[in-house]
Structure formats: C-alpha cells, structure tokens
JSON list of N, CA and C in Angstrom, two decimals:
[
{"chain": "A", "resi": 1, "resn": "MET", "atom": "N", "xyz": [9.41, -24.14, -10.62]},
{"chain": "A", "resi": 1, "resn": "MET", "atom": "CA", "xyz": [9.18, -23.84, -9.21]},
{"chain": "A", "resi": 1, "resn": "MET", "atom": "C", "xyz": [9.77, -22.48, -8.85]},
{"chain": "A", "resi": 2, "resn": "ALA", "atom": "N", "xyz": [10.98, -22.24, -9.36]},
{"chain": "A", "resi": 2, "resn": "ALA", "atom": "CA", "xyz": [11.61, -20.94, -9.08]},
{"chain": "A", "resi": 2, "resn": "ALA", "atom": "C", "xyz": [10.78, -19.81, -9.70]},
{"chain": "A", "resi": 3, "resn": "ASN", "atom": "N", "xyz": [10.19, -20.09, -10.86]},
{"chain": "A", "resi": 3, "resn": "ASN", "atom": "CA", "xyz": [9.35, -19.08, -11.51]},
{"chain": "A", "resi": 3, "resn": "ASN", "atom": "C", "xyz": [8.15, -18.73, -10.64]},
{"chain": "A", "resi": 4, "resn": "ALA", "atom": "N", "xyz": [7.54, -19.75, -10.05]},
{"chain": "A", "resi": 4, "resn": "ALA", "atom": "CA", "xyz": [6.40, -19.50, -9.17]},
{"chain": "A", "resi": 4, "resn": "ALA", "atom": "C", "xyz": [6.83, -18.67, -7.97]},
{"chain": "A", "resi": 5, "resn": "GLY", "atom": "N", "xyz": [8.01, -18.93, -7.44]},
{"chain": "A", "resi": 5, "resn": "GLY", "atom": "CA", "xyz": [8.51, -18.14, -6.31]},
{"chain": "A", "resi": 5, "resn": "GLY", "atom": "C", "xyz": [8.71, -16.69, -6.71]},
{"chain": "A", "resi": 6, "resn": "GLY", "atom": "N", "xyz": [9.22, -16.47, -7.93]},
{"chain": "A", "resi": 6, "resn": "GLY", "atom": "CA", "xyz": [9.40, -15.10, -8.40]},
{"chain": "A", "resi": 6, "resn": "GLY", "atom": "C", "xyz": [8.08, -14.38, -8.53]},
{"chain": "A", "resi": 7, "resn": "GLU", "atom": "N", "xyz": [7.08, -15.09, -9.06]},
{"chain": "A", "resi": 7, "resn": "GLU", "atom": "CA", "xyz": [5.75, -14.50, -9.18]},
{"chain": "A", "resi": 7, "resn": "GLU", "atom": "C", "xyz": [5.21, -14.13, -7.81]},
{"chain": "A", "resi": 8, "resn": "PHE", "atom": "N", "xyz": [5.43, -15.01, -6.84]},
{"chain": "A", "resi": 8, "resn": "PHE", "atom": "CA", "xyz": [4.91, -14.77, -5.49]},
{"chain": "A", "resi": 8, "resn": "PHE", "atom": "C", "xyz": [5.59, -13.57, -4.86]},
{"chain": "A", "resi": 9, "resn": "SER", "atom": "N", "xyz": [6.92, -13.46, -5.02]},
{"chain": "A", "resi": 9, "resn": "SER", "atom": "CA", "xyz": [7.62, -12.33, -4.42]},
{"chain": "A", "resi": 9, "resn": "SER", "atom": "C", "xyz": [7.20, -11.02, -5.08]},
{"chain": "A", "resi": 10, "resn": "ARG", "atom": "N", "xyz": [6.98, -11.05, -6.40]},
{"chain": "A", "resi": 10, "resn": "ARG", "atom": "CA", "xyz": [6.50, -9.84, -7.08]},
{"chain": "A", "resi": 10, "resn": "ARG", "atom": "C", "xyz": [5.13, -9.46, -6.55]},
{"chain": "A", "resi": 11, "resn": "PHE", "atom": "N", "xyz": [4.28, -10.47, -6.31]},
{"chain": "A", "resi": 11, "resn": "PHE", "atom": "CA", "xyz": [2.95, -10.19, -5.76]},
{"chain": "A", "resi": 11, "resn": "PHE", "atom": "C", "xyz": [3.07, -9.57, -4.38]},
{"chain": "A", "resi": 12, "resn": "LYS", "atom": "N", "xyz": [3.99, -10.08, -3.55]},
{"chain": "A", "resi": 12, "resn": "LYS", "atom": "CA", "xyz": [4.16, -9.54, -2.21]},
{"chain": "A", "resi": 12, "resn": "LYS", "atom": "C", "xyz": [4.63, -8.09, -2.27]},
{"chain": "A", "resi": 13, "resn": "ILE", "atom": "N", "xyz": [5.55, -7.80, -3.19]},
{"chain": "A", "resi": 13, "resn": "ILE", "atom": "CA", "xyz": [6.04, -6.43, -3.34]},
{"chain": "A", "resi": 13, "resn": "ILE", "atom": "C", "xyz": [4.90, -5.51, -3.76]},
{"chain": "A", "resi": 14, "resn": "LYS", "atom": "N", "xyz": [4.10, -5.96, -4.73]},
{"chain": "A", "resi": 14, "resn": "LYS", "atom": "CA", "xyz": [2.98, -5.15, -5.21]},
{"chain": "A", "resi": 14, "resn": "LYS", "atom": "C", "xyz": [1.98, -4.94, -4.08]},
{"chain": "A", "resi": 15, "resn": "GLN", "atom": "N", "xyz": [1.74, -6.01, -3.29]},
{"chain": "A", "resi": 15, "resn": "GLN", "atom": "CA", "xyz": [0.79, -5.92, -2.19]},
{"chain": "A", "resi": 15, "resn": "GLN", "atom": "C", "xyz": [1.27, -4.91, -1.15]},
{"chain": "A", "resi": 16, "resn": "SER", "atom": "N", "xyz": [2.57, -4.94, -0.82]},
{"chain": "A", "resi": 16, "resn": "SER", "atom": "CA", "xyz": [3.08, -4.01, 0.18]},
{"chain": "A", "resi": 16, "resn": "SER", "atom": "C", "xyz": [3.01, -2.57, -0.33]},
{"chain": "A", "resi": 17, "resn": "MET", "atom": "N", "xyz": [3.22, -2.37, -1.64]},
{"chain": "A", "resi": 17, "resn": "MET", "atom": "CA", "xyz": [3.10, -1.02, -2.20]},
{"chain": "A", "resi": 17, "resn": "MET", "atom": "C", "xyz": [1.66, -0.54, -2.10]},
{"chain": "A", "resi": 18, "resn": "ILE", "atom": "N", "xyz": [0.70, -1.43, -2.37]},
{"chain": "A", "resi": 18, "resn": "ILE", "atom": "CA", "xyz": [-0.71, -1.05, -2.27]},
{"chain": "A", "resi": 18, "resn": "ILE", "atom": "C", "xyz": [-1.04, -0.68, -0.83]},
{"chain": "A", "resi": 19, "resn": "VAL", "atom": "N", "xyz": [-0.55, -1.48, 0.12]},
{"chain": "A", "resi": 19, "resn": "VAL", "atom": "CA", "xyz": [-0.81, -1.19, 1.53]},
{"chain": "A", "resi": 19, "resn": "VAL", "atom": "C", "xyz": [-0.21, 0.16, 1.91]},
{"chain": "A", "resi": 20, "resn": "LYS", "atom": "N", "xyz": [1.00, 0.45, 1.40]},
{"chain": "A", "resi": 20, "resn": "LYS", "atom": "CA", "xyz": [1.64, 1.74, 1.70]},
{"chain": "A", "resi": 20, "resn": "LYS", "atom": "C", "xyz": [0.81, 2.89, 1.13]},
{"chain": "A", "resi": 21, "resn": "TYR", "atom": "N", "xyz": [0.36, 2.75, -0.11]},
{"chain": "A", "resi": 21, "resn": "TYR", "atom": "CA", "xyz": [-0.46, 3.81, -0.71]},
{"chain": "A", "resi": 21, "resn": "TYR", "atom": "C", "xyz": [-1.74, 4.01, 0.08]},
{"chain": "A", "resi": 22, "resn": "LEU", "atom": "N", "xyz": [-2.37, 2.91, 0.52]},
{"chain": "A", "resi": 22, "resn": "LEU", "atom": "CA", "xyz": [-3.61, 3.02, 1.27]},
{"chain": "A", "resi": 22, "resn": "LEU", "atom": "C", "xyz": [-3.38, 3.72, 2.60]},
{"chain": "A", "resi": 23, "resn": "SER", "atom": "N", "xyz": [-2.31, 3.34, 3.31]},
{"chain": "A", "resi": 23, "resn": "SER", "atom": "CA", "xyz": [-2.07, 3.95, 4.62]},
{"chain": "A", "resi": 23, "resn": "SER", "atom": "C", "xyz": [-1.72, 5.43, 4.45]},
{"chain": "A", "resi": 24, "resn": "ASP", "atom": "N", "xyz": [-0.96, 5.78, 3.40]},
{"chain": "A", "resi": 24, "resn": "ASP", "atom": "CA", "xyz": [-0.66, 7.19, 3.14]},
{"chain": "A", "resi": 24, "resn": "ASP", "atom": "C", "xyz": [-1.95, 7.95, 2.84]},
{"chain": "A", "resi": 25, "resn": "GLY", "atom": "N", "xyz": [-2.84, 7.34, 2.07]},
{"chain": "A", "resi": 25, "resn": "GLY", "atom": "CA", "xyz": [-4.10, 7.98, 1.74]},
{"chain": "A", "resi": 25, "resn": "GLY", "atom": "C", "xyz": [-4.95, 8.20, 2.98]},
{"chain": "A", "resi": 26, "resn": "VAL", "atom": "N", "xyz": [-4.98, 7.21, 3.87]},
{"chain": "A", "resi": 26, "resn": "VAL", "atom": "CA", "xyz": [-5.75, 7.35, 5.11]},
{"chain": "A", "resi": 26, "resn": "VAL", "atom": "C", "xyz": [-5.19, 8.48, 5.96]},
{"chain": "A", "resi": 27, "resn": "LYS", "atom": "N", "xyz": [-3.85, 8.53, 6.09]},
{"chain": "A", "resi": 27, "resn": "LYS", "atom": "CA", "xyz": [-3.22, 9.61, 6.86]},
{"chain": "A", "resi": 27, "resn": "LYS", "atom": "C", "xyz": [-3.57, 10.97, 6.26]},
{"chain": "A", "resi": 28, "resn": "TYR", "atom": "N", "xyz": [-3.53, 11.05, 4.92]},
{"chain": "A", "resi": 28, "resn": "TYR", "atom": "CA", "xyz": [-3.85, 12.31, 4.25]},
{"chain": "A", "resi": 28, "resn": "TYR", "atom": "C", "xyz": [-5.30, 12.71, 4.52]},
{"chain": "A", "resi": 29, "resn": "LEU", "atom": "N", "xyz": [-6.21, 11.74, 4.43]},
{"chain": "A", "resi": 29, "resn": "LEU", "atom": "CA", "xyz": [-7.62, 12.05, 4.67]},
{"chain": "A", "resi": 29, "resn": "LEU", "atom": "C", "xyz": [-7.85, 12.51, 6.10]},
{"chain": "A", "resi": 30, "resn": "ILE", "atom": "N", "xyz": [-7.17, 11.88, 7.06]},
{"chain": "A", "resi": 30, "resn": "ILE", "atom": "CA", "xyz": [-7.33, 12.28, 8.46]},
{"chain": "A", "resi": 30, "resn": "ILE", "atom": "C", "xyz": [-6.83, 13.70, 8.66]},
{"chain": "A", "resi": 31, "resn": "GLN", "atom": "N", "xyz": [-5.65, 14.02, 8.11]},
{"chain": "A", "resi": 31, "resn": "GLN", "atom": "CA", "xyz": [-5.11, 15.37, 8.23]},
{"chain": "A", "resi": 31, "resn": "GLN", "atom": "C", "xyz": [-6.06, 16.37, 7.57]},
{"chain": "A", "resi": 32, "resn": "TYR", "atom": "N", "xyz": [-6.59, 16.02, 6.40]},
{"chain": "A", "resi": 32, "resn": "TYR", "atom": "CA", "xyz": [-7.50, 16.90, 5.68]},
{"chain": "A", "resi": 32, "resn": "TYR", "atom": "C", "xyz": [-8.75, 17.16, 6.52]},
{"chain": "A", "resi": 33, "resn": "ALA", "atom": "N", "xyz": [-9.28, 16.11, 7.13]},
{"chain": "A", "resi": 33, "resn": "ALA", "atom": "CA", "xyz": [-10.48, 16.26, 7.96]},
{"chain": "A", "resi": 33, "resn": "ALA", "atom": "C", "xyz": [-10.18, 17.13, 9.18]},
{"chain": "A", "resi": 34, "resn": "ILE", "atom": "N", "xyz": [-9.01, 16.95, 9.78]},
{"chain": "A", "resi": 34, "resn": "ILE", "atom": "CA", "xyz": [-8.66, 17.74, 10.97]},
{"chain": "A", "resi": 34, "resn": "ILE", "atom": "C", "xyz": [-8.52, 19.22, 10.60]},
{"chain": "A", "resi": 35, "resn": "TYR", "atom": "N", "xyz": [-7.82, 19.50, 9.49]},
{"chain": "A", "resi": 35, "resn": "TYR", "atom": "CA", "xyz": [-7.55, 20.90, 9.15]},
{"chain": "A", "resi": 35, "resn": "TYR", "atom": "C", "xyz": [-8.76, 21.62, 8.58]},
{"chain": "A", "resi": 36, "resn": "ASN", "atom": "N", "xyz": [-9.78, 20.89, 8.14]},
{"chain": "A", "resi": 36, "resn": "ASN", "atom": "CA", "xyz": [-10.91, 21.53, 7.48]},
{"chain": "A", "resi": 36, "resn": "ASN", "atom": "C", "xyz": [-12.20, 21.44, 8.28]},
{"chain": "A", "resi": 37, "resn": "THR", "atom": "N", "xyz": [-12.06, 21.28, 9.60]},
{"chain": "A", "resi": 37, "resn": "THR", "atom": "CA", "xyz": [-13.26, 21.27, 10.44]},
{"chain": "A", "resi": 37, "resn": "THR", "atom": "C", "xyz": [-13.22, 22.45, 11.39]}
]
C-alpha cells in the first residue's frame, strides 16, 4: 500500500512538472507573438 502511495506521489510530481513546462511554454509563445507582430 505504501508503495502505491509512493507511485502516486511521484506521478503527481511529474504531472506538476509537466504543467509547469506547459505554462512556461505558453508564456514564451505569447511573448514571442507579441514581440514579433
């Protein structure tokens, strides 16, 4: 049971990292679009 909890927490950490990368990418794309129009 503890092993399953560890797997779940690792998944949550990975998920939050993916969300962070996506939001950073979106911010970068918006800035790029603003500066290049």
